Tab-separated table of C-alpha atoms and ligand atoms in Angstrom:
chain	number	residue	atom	x	y	z
O	1121	MET	CA	-77.244	87.100	-197.415
O	1122	ALA	CA	-80.969	86.309	-197.143
O	1123	VAL	CA	-80.544	85.643	-193.426
O	1124	SER	CA	-78.792	88.941	-192.768
O	1125	ARG	CA	-81.435	90.880	-194.712
O	1126	SER	CA	-84.293	89.290	-192.768
O	1127	SER	CA	-82.491	89.912	-189.475
O	1128	GLN	CA	-82.053	93.564	-190.540
O	1129	ARG	CA	-85.777	93.754	-191.209
O	1130	ASN	CA	-86.504	92.243	-187.779
O	1131	ARG	CA	-84.255	94.791	-186.099
O	1132	LEU	CA	-86.079	97.623	-187.892
O	1133	LEU	CA	-89.433	96.241	-186.739
O	1134	VAL	CA	-88.171	96.018	-183.140
O	1135	LEU	CA	-86.981	99.622	-183.428
O	1136	ILE	CA	-90.366	100.822	-184.743
O	1137	PHE	CA	-92.149	98.932	-181.975
O	1138	THR	CA	-89.826	100.335	-179.269
O	1139	THR	CA	-90.284	103.855	-180.614
O	1140	ALA	CA	-94.063	103.462	-180.536
O	1141	VAL	CA	-93.964	102.188	-176.926
O	1142	VAL	CA	-91.628	104.980	-175.784
O	1143	ALA	CA	-93.775	107.592	-177.592
O	1144	LEU	CA	-96.902	106.292	-175.909
O	1145	GLY	CA	-95.162	106.273	-172.502
O	1146	LEU	CA	-93.947	109.837	-172.929
O	1147	TYR	CA	-97.315	111.004	-174.195
O	1148	LEU	CA	-98.978	109.598	-171.060
O	1149	PHE	CA	-96.181	111.059	-168.934
O	1150	TYR	CA	-96.780	114.562	-170.316
O	1151	LYS	CA	-100.539	114.146	-170.053
O	1152	LEU	CA	-100.124	113.202	-166.407
O	1153	PHE	CA	-98.058	116.287	-165.760
O	1154	GLY	CA	-100.454	118.405	-167.811
O	1155	VAL	CA	-97.860	119.575	-170.315
O	1156	ARG	CA	-98.501	119.496	-174.075
O	1157	LEU	CA	-96.007	117.656	-176.275
O	1158	GLU	CA	-94.992	120.393	-178.700
O	1159	LEU	CA	-91.667	121.604	-179.937
O	1160	GLY	CA	-90.805	125.141	-179.005
O	1161	HIS	CA	-93.118	125.119	-175.977
O	1162	GLN	CA	-91.618	126.397	-172.757
O	1163	TYR	CA	-91.041	123.236	-170.713
O	1164	ALA	CA	-89.034	122.988	-167.661
O	1165	ASN	CA	-85.556	121.706	-168.686
O	1166	VAL	CA	-86.140	118.421	-166.929
O	1167	PHE	CA	-89.132	117.727	-169.197
O	1168	LYS	CA	-87.165	118.526	-172.309
O	1169	ILE	CA	-84.726	115.640	-171.884
O	1170	PRO	CA	-87.271	112.832	-172.478
O	1171	ALA	CA	-88.709	114.868	-175.350
O	1172	LEU	CA	-85.230	115.190	-176.847
O	1173	ALA	CA	-84.751	111.433	-176.492
O	1174	LEU	CA	-88.083	110.733	-178.157
O	1175	TRP	CA	-87.450	113.052	-181.090
O	1176	ALA	CA	-83.971	111.627	-181.464
O	1177	LEU	CA	-85.530	108.165	-181.651
O	1178	PHE	CA	-87.976	109.401	-184.311
O	1179	ALA	CA	-85.105	110.977	-186.208
O	1180	TYR	CA	-83.099	107.760	-186.081
O	1181	LEU	CA	-86.077	105.764	-187.291
O	1182	GLY	CA	-86.682	108.225	-190.122
O	1183	VAL	CA	-83.029	108.023	-191.168
O	1184	ARG	CA	-83.131	104.218	-191.168
O	1185	VAL	CA	-86.249	104.195	-193.331
O	1186	LEU	CA	-84.681	106.738	-195.707
O	1187	ASN	CA	-81.497	104.679	-195.787
O	1188	ALA	CA	-83.452	101.541	-196.706
O	1189	ALA	CA	-85.443	103.462	-199.360
O	1190	ILE	CA	-82.333	104.909	-201.005
O	1191	PHE	CA	-79.860	102.059	-200.760
O	1192	ASP	CA	-82.060	98.955	-200.735
O	1193	PHE	CA	-84.643	100.098	-203.182
O	1194	ALA	CA	-83.295	102.822	-205.463
O	1195	PHE	CA	-79.680	101.616	-205.657
O	1196	ARG	CA	-80.332	97.910	-206.024
O	1197	ILE	CA	-83.334	98.136	-208.324
O	1198	ARG	CA	-82.392	101.117	-210.445
O	1199	ARG	CA	-78.652	100.585	-210.678
O	1200	GLY	CA	-78.529	96.858	-210.104
O	1201	TYR	CA	-75.762	96.770	-207.490
O	1202	GLU	CA	-75.470	97.046	-203.743
O	1203	ALA	CA	-74.136	100.252	-202.180
O	1204	PRO	CA	-71.067	99.703	-199.972
O	1205	SER	CA	-72.018	99.415	-196.310
O	1206	LEU	CA	-69.577	102.184	-195.394
O	1207	VAL	CA	-71.457	104.659	-197.632
O	1208	ARG	CA	-74.703	103.652	-195.953
O	1209	ASN	CA	-73.182	104.109	-192.516
O	1210	ILE	CA	-71.793	107.546	-193.390
O	1211	PHE	CA	-75.177	108.573	-194.769
O	1212	THR	CA	-76.896	107.438	-191.547
O	1213	LEU	CA	-74.366	109.228	-189.368
O	1214	VAL	CA	-74.490	112.535	-191.248
O	1215	ALA	CA	-78.287	112.567	-191.642
O	1216	PHE	CA	-78.819	111.679	-188.011
O	1217	THR	CA	-76.333	114.311	-186.790
O	1218	ILE	CA	-78.053	117.036	-188.839
O	1219	LEU	CA	-81.506	116.032	-187.594
O	1220	PHE	CA	-80.292	115.807	-184.016
O	1221	VAL	CA	-78.806	119.304	-184.186
O	1222	VAL	CA	-82.076	120.652	-185.642
O	1223	ILE	CA	-84.131	118.985	-182.889
O	1224	PHE	CA	-81.713	120.079	-180.184
O	1225	LYS	CA	-81.778	123.667	-181.417
O	1226	SER	CA	-85.574	123.763	-181.485
O	1227	LEU	CA	-85.823	122.403	-177.929
O	1228	TYR	CA	-82.876	124.286	-176.459
O	1229	SER	CA	-82.813	127.404	-178.626
O	1230	GLU	CA	-80.903	129.277	-175.956
O	1231	VAL	CA	-77.934	126.850	-176.061
O	1232	ASN	CA	-75.134	127.676	-178.508
O	1233	LEU	CA	-74.095	124.227	-179.761
O	1234	GLY	CA	-71.101	125.489	-181.725
O	1235	ALA	CA	-69.631	127.221	-178.705
O	1236	LEU	CA	-70.379	124.166	-176.570
O	1237	PHE	CA	-68.378	121.925	-178.889
O	1238	THR	CA	-65.516	124.297	-179.564
O	1239	THR	CA	-64.945	125.558	-176.029
O	1240	SER	CA	-65.820	122.568	-173.936
O	1241	ALA	CA	-62.714	120.863	-172.677
O	1242	ILE	CA	-64.812	117.838	-171.774
O	1243	PHE	CA	-65.883	117.306	-175.395
O	1244	GLY	CA	-62.311	117.743	-176.467
O	1245	VAL	CA	-61.169	115.020	-174.103
O	1246	ILE	CA	-64.015	112.704	-175.120
O	1247	ILE	CA	-63.313	113.118	-178.818
O	1248	GLY	CA	-59.570	113.021	-178.326
O	1249	LEU	CA	-59.463	109.867	-176.232
O	1250	ALA	CA	-62.670	107.843	-176.477
O	1251	LEU	CA	-63.184	108.305	-180.194
O	1252	GLN	CA	-59.548	108.014	-181.172
O	1253	ASP	CA	-59.759	104.386	-182.355
O	1254	THR	CA	-63.241	104.798	-183.747
O	1255	LEU	CA	-62.276	107.785	-185.850
O	1256	GLY	CA	-59.098	105.990	-186.961
O	1257	ASN	CA	-61.160	103.031	-188.129
O	1258	PHE	CA	-63.665	105.321	-189.741
O	1259	PHE	CA	-61.137	107.250	-191.818
O	1260	SER	CA	-59.207	104.080	-192.690
O	1261	GLY	CA	-62.514	102.608	-193.840
O	1262	ILE	CA	-63.102	105.635	-196.055
O	1263	SER	CA	-59.653	105.284	-197.605
O	1264	LEU	CA	-60.210	101.548	-198.138
O	1265	HIS	CA	-63.404	102.348	-200.011
O	1266	ALA	CA	-61.743	105.092	-202.012
O	1267	ASP	CA	-58.704	102.934	-202.922
O	1268	ARG	CA	-60.711	99.754	-203.462
O	1269	PRO	CA	-57.664	97.495	-203.085
O	1270	PHE	CA	-60.040	94.544	-202.726
O	1271	GLN	CA	-63.723	93.793	-202.936
O	1272	VAL	CA	-66.285	91.540	-201.356
O	1273	GLY	CA	-65.614	87.993	-202.614
O	1274	ASP	CA	-61.829	88.418	-202.981
O	1275	VAL	CA	-59.458	86.240	-200.970
O	1276	ILE	CA	-57.075	88.259	-198.803
O	1277	VAL	CA	-54.232	87.521	-196.394
O	1278	VAL	CA	-53.916	90.238	-193.769
O	1279	GLY	CA	-52.009	90.999	-190.612
O	1280	GLN	CA	-49.018	89.484	-188.928
O	1281	GLN	CA	-51.087	86.461	-188.033
O	1282	LYS	CA	-51.777	85.986	-191.733
O	1283	HIS	CA	-55.552	85.859	-191.451
O	1284	THR	CA	-56.698	84.319	-194.712
O	1285	GLY	CA	-60.210	84.177	-196.058
O	1286	VAL	CA	-62.873	85.565	-198.322
O	1287	VAL	CA	-63.869	89.207	-197.746
O	1288	GLU	CA	-67.512	89.316	-196.651
O	1289	GLY	CA	-67.817	93.033	-195.996
O	1290	ILE	CA	-66.101	96.298	-195.109
O	1291	THR	CA	-67.895	98.358	-192.468
O	1292	TRP	CA	-66.939	101.705	-190.969
O	1293	ARG	CA	-65.121	99.790	-188.241
O	1294	ALA	CA	-63.625	96.597	-189.671
O	1295	ILE	CA	-63.002	94.210	-192.562
O	1296	LYS	CA	-64.983	91.003	-192.131
O	1297	ILE	CA	-63.229	87.882	-193.437
O	1298	ARG	CA	-64.660	84.366	-193.585
O	1299	THR	CA	-61.735	81.988	-193.100
O	1300	PHE	CA	-61.438	78.564	-194.705
O	1301	GLN	CA	-62.382	77.036	-191.351
O	1302	ASN	CA	-65.673	78.973	-191.684
O	1303	HIS	CA	-64.738	81.341	-188.852
O	1304	VAL	CA	-65.345	85.059	-189.056
O	1305	VAL	CA	-62.332	87.301	-188.428
O	1306	LEU	CA	-62.776	91.046	-187.978
O	1307	VAL	CA	-59.675	93.091	-188.737
O	1308	SER	CA	-60.112	96.719	-187.685
O	1309	ASN	CA	-59.703	99.165	-190.575
O	1310	SER	CA	-56.947	101.097	-188.823
O	1311	ASN	CA	-54.927	97.903	-188.265
O	1312	ALA	CA	-55.498	96.811	-191.855
O	1313	ALA	CA	-54.314	100.196	-193.100
O	1314	LYS	CA	-50.984	99.679	-191.310
O	1315	GLU	CA	-50.422	96.094	-192.535
O	1316	ALA	CA	-49.446	94.609	-195.872
O	1317	ILE	CA	-52.481	92.927	-197.402
O	1318	GLU	CA	-52.100	90.177	-199.992
O	1319	VAL	CA	-55.061	90.337	-202.349
O	1320	CYS	CA	-56.176	87.537	-204.665
O	1321	PRO	CA	-58.996	89.162	-206.658
O	1322	ARG	CA	-61.935	86.994	-207.604
O	1323	ASP	CA	-61.853	87.960	-211.284
O	1324	ASN	CA	-58.093	87.382	-211.600
O	1325	LEU	CA	-56.308	84.157	-212.573
O	1326	ASN	CA	-54.490	83.441	-209.314
O	1327	ALA	CA	-51.768	80.812	-209.235
O	1328	ARG	CA	-50.744	78.236	-206.623
O	1329	LEU	CA	-47.602	76.203	-206.088
O	1330	VAL	CA	-47.698	72.528	-205.122
O	1331	LEU	CA	-44.437	70.760	-204.300
O	1332	PHE	CA	-43.358	67.140	-204.623
O	1333	GLU	CA	-40.169	65.129	-204.983
O	1334	THR	CA	-39.009	62.292	-207.212
O	1335	VAL	CA	-35.962	60.040	-207.065
O	1336	TYR	CA	-32.882	60.923	-209.129
O	1337	THR	CA	-33.291	57.896	-211.406
O	1338	ASP	CA	-36.577	59.210	-212.852
O	1339	SER	CA	-36.479	61.102	-216.125
O	1340	PRO	CA	-37.257	64.840	-215.673
O	1341	ALA	CA	-38.789	65.117	-219.171
O	1342	LYS	CA	-41.160	62.221	-218.499
O	1343	THR	CA	-42.080	63.607	-215.078
O	1344	ILE	CA	-42.901	67.025	-216.562
O	1345	HIS	CA	-45.090	65.513	-219.269
O	1346	VAL	CA	-46.954	63.095	-216.980
O	1347	ILE	CA	-47.640	65.614	-214.202
O	1348	ARG	CA	-48.625	68.478	-216.514
O	1349	GLU	CA	-51.229	66.306	-218.245
O	1350	VAL	CA	-52.923	65.126	-215.046
O	1351	VAL	CA	-52.888	68.524	-213.362
O	1352	ARG	CA	-54.411	70.398	-216.300
O	1353	ASP	CA	-57.288	67.923	-216.212
O	1354	ALA	CA	-58.177	68.435	-212.521
O	1355	ASP	CA	-61.356	70.292	-211.512
O	1356	ASN	CA	-60.978	74.045	-210.904
O	1357	VAL	CA	-57.589	74.151	-212.656
O	1358	SER	CA	-57.954	76.885	-215.266
O	1359	GLN	CA	-57.912	75.769	-218.886
O	1360	LYS	CA	-56.646	79.203	-219.905
O	1361	ILE	CA	-53.016	78.640	-218.869
O	1362	VAL	CA	-51.191	75.307	-219.070
O	1363	PRO	CA	-49.736	74.342	-215.657
O	1364	ILE	CA	-45.971	74.647	-215.304
O	1365	VAL	CA	-43.995	71.733	-213.873
O	1366	ARG	CA	-40.377	72.605	-213.087
O	1367	ILE	CA	-37.431	71.555	-210.988
O	1368	ARG	CA	-37.206	73.754	-207.933
O	1369	ASN	CA	-34.058	72.276	-206.466
O	1370	LEU	CA	-31.695	69.337	-206.763
O	1371	GLY	CA	-31.941	68.169	-203.165
O	1372	ASP	CA	-29.685	65.854	-201.196
O	1373	SER	CA	-31.770	62.773	-201.804
O	1374	ALA	CA	-34.400	63.763	-204.364
O	1375	ILE	CA	-35.302	66.071	-207.236
O	1376	GLU	CA	-37.575	68.764	-205.787
O	1377	TRP	CA	-40.385	69.840	-208.102
O	1378	GLU	CA	-42.944	72.588	-208.116
O	1379	ILE	CA	-46.218	72.664	-209.999
O	1380	LYS	CA	-47.554	76.105	-210.756
O	1381	TYR	CA	-51.181	76.109	-211.741
O	1382	TRP	CA	-53.931	78.706	-212.074
O	1383	LEU	CA	-57.376	78.411	-210.536
O	1384	ASP	CA	-60.827	79.300	-211.808
O	1385	ASP	CA	-62.096	79.848	-208.250
O	1386	TYR	CA	-59.257	80.813	-205.938
O	1387	ALA	CA	-61.420	80.513	-202.824
O	1388	LYS	CA	-61.291	76.723	-203.303
O	1389	TYR	CA	-57.488	76.490	-203.403
O	1390	ASN	CA	-57.226	74.096	-200.456
O	1391	ASP	CA	-59.418	71.508	-202.163
O	1392	THR	CA	-57.700	72.036	-205.495
O	1393	ASP	CA	-54.195	71.714	-204.008
O	1394	ALA	CA	-55.316	68.445	-202.417
O	1395	LEU	CA	-56.762	67.196	-205.708
O	1396	VAL	CA	-53.552	68.101	-207.553
O	1397	ARG	CA	-51.466	66.173	-204.983
O	1398	GLN	CA	-53.801	63.213	-205.352
O	1399	ARG	CA	-53.463	63.302	-209.135
O	1400	VAL	CA	-49.668	63.460	-208.795
O	1401	TRP	CA	-49.703	60.308	-206.664
O	1402	TYR	CA	-51.773	58.354	-209.189
O	1403	ALA	CA	-49.826	59.663	-212.169
O	1404	LEU	CA	-46.435	58.794	-210.663
O	1405	ARG	CA	-47.644	55.337	-209.742
O	1406	ARG	CA	-49.091	54.654	-213.204
O	1407	SER	CA	-45.988	55.853	-214.976
O	1408	GLY	CA	-43.548	53.871	-212.857
O	1409	LEU	CA	-42.092	57.098	-211.407
O	1410	THR	CA	-41.185	57.188	-207.722
O	1411	PHE	CA	-41.682	59.780	-205.013
O	1412	GLY	CA	-38.443	61.027	-203.529
O	1413	SER	CA	-37.681	59.472	-200.193
O	1414	PRO	CA	-35.520	60.729	-197.354
O	1415	ALA	CA	-31.909	59.591	-197.714
O	1416	ARG	CA	-32.286	57.143	-194.852
O	1417	THR	CA	-34.950	55.071	-196.705
O	1418	ILE	CA	-33.391	51.761	-197.672
O	1419	GLN	CA	-33.211	50.737	-201.314
O	1420	VAL	CA	-35.445	47.667	-200.856
O	1421	GLU	CA	-38.425	49.857	-199.972
O	1422	ARG	CA	-37.907	52.083	-202.988
O	1423	LYS	CA	-37.935	49.144	-205.330
O	1424	ARG	CA	-41.110	47.844	-203.781
O	1425	ALA	CA	-42.828	51.213	-204.224
O	1426	ALA	CA	-41.899	51.262	-207.909
O	1427	LYS	CA	-43.198	47.769	-208.582
O	1428	PRO	CA	-45.725	47.870	-211.454
O	1429	VAL	CA	-49.328	46.995	-210.788
O	1430	THR	CA	-49.232	44.204	-213.400
O	1431	ALA	CA	-48.345	41.851	-210.579
O	1432	ALA	CA	-51.774	42.373	-209.051
O	1433	GLU	CA	-53.345	39.120	-208.097
O	1434	GLY	CA	-56.424	37.802	-209.801
O	1435	ILE	CA	-55.639	39.137	-213.288
O	1436	THR	CA	-56.108	35.743	-214.920
O	1437	ASP	CA	-59.420	35.286	-213.033
O	1438	ARG	CA	-60.530	38.716	-214.151
O	1439	LEU	CA	-59.641	38.150	-217.820
O	1440	SER	CA	-61.231	34.715	-217.995
O	1441	ALA	CA	-64.500	36.252	-216.693
O	1442	VAL	CA	-64.619	38.727	-219.621
O	1443	ALA	CA	-67.346	37.456	-221.959
O	1444	VAL	CA	-65.444	37.972	-225.233
O	1445	PHE	CA	-62.436	36.036	-223.899
O	1446	ALA	CA	-64.566	32.974	-223.026
O	1447	PRO	CA	-63.287	30.950	-226.045
O	1448	LEU	CA	-59.640	31.373	-224.929
O	1449	SER	CA	-57.772	28.436	-223.342
O	1450	THR	CA	-56.218	28.703	-219.865
O	1451	GLU	CA	-52.754	29.055	-221.421
O	1452	GLU	CA	-53.940	31.852	-223.697
O	1453	ILE	CA	-55.513	33.692	-220.742
O	1454	GLU	CA	-52.233	33.368	-218.839
O	1455	GLN	CA	-50.339	34.651	-221.875
O	1456	LEU	CA	-52.730	37.568	-222.102
O	1457	ALA	CA	-52.412	38.288	-218.343
O	1458	ALA	CA	-48.639	38.431	-218.688
O	1459	ALA	CA	-48.982	40.956	-221.519
O	1460	THR	CA	-51.346	43.317	-219.657
O	1461	VAL	CA	-50.228	46.430	-217.810
O	1462	GLY	CA	-52.207	47.663	-214.783
O	1463	HIS	CA	-52.978	51.325	-214.160
O	1464	VAL	CA	-54.771	52.959	-211.247
O	1465	PHE	CA	-56.833	56.114	-211.765
O	1466	ALA	CA	-58.286	58.527	-209.229
O	1467	PRO	CA	-62.027	59.260	-209.158
O	1468	GLY	CA	-62.763	61.881	-211.823
O	1469	GLU	CA	-59.654	61.195	-213.906
O	1470	THR	CA	-60.041	60.794	-217.655
O	1471	LEU	CA	-58.746	57.456	-218.976
O	1472	ILE	CA	-59.676	57.978	-222.620
O	1473	ARG	CA	-60.441	61.253	-224.385
O	1474	ALA	CA	-62.806	61.337	-227.363
O	1475	GLY	CA	-61.072	62.133	-230.638
O	1476	GLU	CA	-57.597	61.019	-229.547
O	1477	GLU	CA	-55.707	58.154	-231.171
O	1478	GLY	CA	-55.433	54.938	-229.162
O	1479	SER	CA	-53.873	51.549	-229.647
O	1480	SER	CA	-54.992	49.677	-226.522
O	1481	MET	CA	-58.149	48.389	-224.939
O	1482	PHE	CA	-58.815	48.108	-221.204
O	1483	VAL	CA	-60.548	45.694	-218.844
O	1484	VAL	CA	-61.936	47.138	-215.599
O	1485	HIS	CA	-60.180	45.205	-212.846
O	1486	ASN	CA	-61.541	47.174	-209.847
O	1487	GLY	CA	-63.876	50.155	-209.642
O	1488	ARG	CA	-66.144	51.740	-212.232
O	1489	VAL	CA	-65.859	54.061	-215.221
O	1490	GLN	CA	-68.436	56.069	-217.110
O	1491	VAL	CA	-68.528	56.393	-220.875
O	1492	GLN	CA	-69.463	59.942	-221.814
O	1493	VAL	CA	-70.126	61.726	-225.088
O	1494	THR	CA	-70.548	65.461	-225.535
O	1495	GLU	CA	-73.726	66.563	-227.256
O	1496	ASN	CA	-74.592	70.217	-227.828
O	1497	GLY	CA	-71.775	71.121	-225.451
O	1498	ARG	CA	-73.165	68.959	-222.662
O	1499	PRO	CA	-71.868	65.610	-221.411
O	1500	ARG	CA	-74.187	62.598	-221.765
O	1501	THR	CA	-73.383	59.354	-219.980
O	1502	VAL	CA	-73.778	56.466	-222.386
O	1503	ALA	CA	-72.794	53.628	-220.067
O	1504	VAL	CA	-71.273	52.815	-216.701
O	1505	LEU	CA	-68.826	49.929	-216.874
O	1506	SER	CA	-67.681	47.937	-213.867
O	1507	GLU	CA	-65.395	45.010	-213.033
O	1508	GLY	CA	-65.013	42.597	-215.931
O	1509	ASP	CA	-66.280	45.078	-218.558
O	1510	PHE	CA	-63.932	46.288	-221.272
O	1511	PHE	CA	-63.591	49.512	-223.255
O	1512	GLY	CA	-61.296	51.149	-225.777
O	1513	GLU	CA	-61.790	48.239	-228.177
O	1514	MET	CA	-63.218	50.494	-230.899
O	1515	GLY	CA	-60.042	52.515	-231.248
O	1516	LEU	CA	-57.837	49.441	-230.925
O	1517	PHE	CA	-59.622	47.274	-233.483
O	1518	THR	CA	-60.637	49.868	-236.051
O	1519	GLY	CA	-57.719	52.301	-235.805
O	1520	GLU	CA	-60.230	55.143	-235.666
O	1521	PRO	CA	-60.147	57.977	-233.078
O	1522	ARG	CA	-61.724	57.291	-229.686
O	1523	THR	CA	-65.505	57.621	-229.854
O	1524	ALA	CA	-66.137	58.755	-226.277
O	1525	ASN	CA	-64.572	59.999	-223.044
O	1526	VAL	CA	-64.046	57.356	-220.397
O	1527	ILE	CA	-63.817	58.751	-216.857
O	1528	ALA	CA	-63.137	56.945	-213.564
O	1529	LEU	CA	-66.060	57.087	-211.147
O	1530	ASP	CA	-64.244	55.472	-208.221
O	1531	GLU	CA	-60.598	54.700	-207.693
O	1532	THR	CA	-60.305	52.391	-210.678
O	1533	GLU	CA	-57.722	49.844	-211.692
O	1534	VAL	CA	-57.692	48.847	-215.349
O	1535	LEU	CA	-55.723	46.248	-217.281
O	1536	GLU	CA	-54.346	47.586	-220.543
O	1537	ILE	CA	-54.119	45.187	-223.483
O	1538	GLY	CA	-52.080	46.335	-226.467
O	1539	HIS	CA	-52.232	45.660	-230.189
O	1540	ALA	CA	-49.514	42.955	-230.198
O	1541	ALA	CA	-51.175	40.808	-227.496
O	1542	MET	CA	-54.507	40.881	-229.344
O	1543	LYS	CA	-52.906	40.038	-232.703
O	1544	LEU	CA	-51.478	36.830	-231.220
O	1545	LEU	CA	-54.903	35.827	-229.897
O	1546	PHE	CA	-56.679	36.581	-233.180
O	1547	GLU	CA	-54.330	34.300	-235.055
O	1548	THR	CA	-55.203	31.312	-232.852
O	1549	ASN	CA	-58.879	32.236	-232.232
O	1550	PRO	CA	-60.638	33.300	-235.410
O	1551	GLY	CA	-63.970	33.543	-233.518
O	1552	LEU	CA	-62.633	36.229	-231.179
O	1553	ALA	CA	-62.577	38.961	-233.832
O	1554	GLU	CA	-66.187	38.124	-234.675
O	1555	SER	CA	-67.521	38.391	-231.106
O	1556	ILE	CA	-65.612	41.643	-230.586
O	1557	SER	CA	-67.005	43.060	-233.830
O	1558	TRP	CA	-70.495	42.321	-232.489
O	1559	THR	CA	-69.809	44.274	-229.278
O	1560	ILE	CA	-68.451	47.183	-231.285
O	1561	ALA	CA	-71.477	47.174	-233.592
O	1562	GLU	CA	-73.847	47.176	-230.597
O	1563	ARG	CA	-71.992	50.033	-228.896
O	1564	LYS	CA	-71.932	52.036	-232.114
O	1565	ALA	CA	-75.697	51.558	-232.400
O	1566	GLU	CA	-76.138	52.810	-228.791
O	1567	LEU	CA	-74.004	55.872	-229.504
O	1568	ALA	CA	-76.007	56.614	-232.667
O	1569	ALA	CA	-79.354	56.099	-230.874
O	1570	GLY	CA	-78.417	58.604	-228.158
O	1571	SER	CA	-77.241	61.212	-230.616
O	1572	GLN	CA	-80.401	60.782	-232.764
O	1573	GLN	CA	-78.339	59.762	-235.779
O	1574	ALA	CA	-79.681	56.973	-237.961
O	1575	ALA	CA	-78.818	53.719	-236.125
O	1576	PRO	CA	-76.617	51.509	-238.314
O	1577	ASP	CA	-77.770	48.010	-239.263
O	1578	SER	CA	-75.934	45.903	-236.618
O	1579	VAL	CA	-75.497	42.818	-238.856
O	1580	ALA	CA	-74.020	44.768	-241.772
O	1581	GLU	CA	-72.020	46.927	-239.382
O	1582	SER	CA	-70.566	43.902	-237.617
O	1583	ALA	CA	-69.621	42.265	-240.944
O	1584	GLY	CA	-67.924	45.487	-242.071
O	1585	LEU	CA	-66.116	45.764	-238.746
O	1586	LEU	CA	-64.943	42.173	-238.908
O	1587	ALA	CA	-63.455	42.828	-242.336
O	1588	SER	CA	-61.721	45.982	-241.113
O	1589	ILE	CA	-60.378	44.232	-237.961
O	1590	ARG	CA	-58.957	41.490	-240.188
O	1591	ARG	CA	-57.349	44.061	-242.440
O	1592	PHE	CA	-56.054	46.157	-239.543
O	1593	PHE	CA	-54.457	43.139	-237.830
O	1594	GLY	CA	-53.268	41.545	-241.074
O	1595	LEU	CA	-55.435	38.411	-240.539
O	1596	ARG	CA	-56.632	36.109	-243.271
C	2876	CMP	P1	-63.048	53.761	-228.111
C	2876	CMP	O1	-63.809	54.461	-229.158
C	2876	CMP	O2	-61.722	53.217	-228.439
C	2876	CMP	O3	-62.918	54.764	-226.838
C	2876	CMP	C1	-64.119	55.103	-226.133
C	2876	CMP	C2	-64.757	53.822	-225.667
C	2876	CMP	O4	-65.999	53.938	-225.024
C	2876	CMP	C3	-65.116	52.963	-226.872
C	2876	CMP	O5	-63.945	52.568	-227.512
C	2876	CMP	C4	-65.934	51.900	-226.227
C	2876	CMP	O6	-65.141	50.923	-225.632
C	2876	CMP	C5	-66.633	52.693	-225.129
C	2876	CMP	N1	-68.049	52.870	-225.510
C	2876	CMP	C6	-68.533	53.658	-226.485
C	2876	CMP	N2	-69.887	53.526	-226.524
C	2876	CMP	C7	-70.244	52.660	-225.586
C	2876	CMP	C8	-71.483	52.123	-225.138
C	2876	CMP	N3	-72.617	52.450	-225.713
C	2876	CMP	N4	-71.469	51.245	-224.116
C	2876	CMP	C9	-70.314	50.906	-223.537
C	2876	CMP	N5	-69.113	51.370	-223.912
C	2876	CMP	C10	-69.068	52.241	-224.928
């Protein structure tokens, strides 16, 4: 916008400069021929033509300046919005035509302009043929402005070639669309008037459909729940309407699904569709659901695709490197590894939501997560946890709601440890509950410090936590 305004200003300056040069040239020309530059003076006809051109140039310049004064200054400053470019163009055309007629009449008072236009066959042919398209565009442009079927900033699909993009402007000649490949497409107004135009207004909740398939052995109810939850959480998916996940068709080899979701900013639908597909992939994988495969895919491959991530190598190494599990024996670590379930999350996905109930803790196996709390409506990052760190222990060991959001920063694989696995370990390792209660007390103190609440006394807090962990897990 800033660029186009400065280029407009440059063009006006060039016009003023050209006018000044032409005026000077003509002035010298008339001086040389000893004729005074005055309207109404009796020149020879040949001298009147340059004078007509010069006055026309002055008139055009005057109209441009008036146009800028009215539409740039008065409209934008007084009324706070930009006048449509078509209105500006019509103003320029009408004002210039009137001025030109006035100038023409004062130079060639003997010529009857009306008769010239109405009787001249040449003008008729020119207007009839040469201006046919131009006038068509012009009047279609007027009707587009009157109807206002779309506005600058809306996404439209127009023409048989399905030109799709964001409307950047409507001039007297064409609609200017910026496509999603950042190309500019100009669709002439007269063509647009003849075609169906699909309009996705900027201030409207526009929906999209994303398709995927699952195998027939997967539960539809589970698929609907899992996919709806991950899609509603994706960026640019509107929070105002819950996405719809439904079976579109029972295909030959797979259940065909469609996700209908609504966007905050429709112009970004390509990115959002891609993000939704990505979330579907991660969600299906985490939940043990399987993408539908063509009928020719052999069964062995399907089974391999559905294999849970718990078999990931290095789980025992990862768990034995977690500080709080240091007192555990090799057998206990192996027992724990067998009880963990692996999950993979996409960057930006929420693993834990503050306030929800939770009965597991997680160890970061690969990637990173951020721990975030919301203060005064704004997110504050409390910690970034990476491989070997754990989280979710507060909810698991105290039974209280989750204290923070935990969000994947990279593609992140976590190992989930449930209540039962921890209970077994507590019974054989009394010291484990104590070291975990210390971590919880420290993290609680960090949360309190950030939120400017009174920081709890860590020693007393840890003792209280230890007692509540013992109670919660039924330990002596
Ligand atoms: P829980 O409350 O179950 O869910 C959110 C988790 O964020 C919480 O458990 C902790 O594991 C983690 N968490 C909260 N505060 C901090 C912190 N200051 N540093 C690291 N992790 C934290």
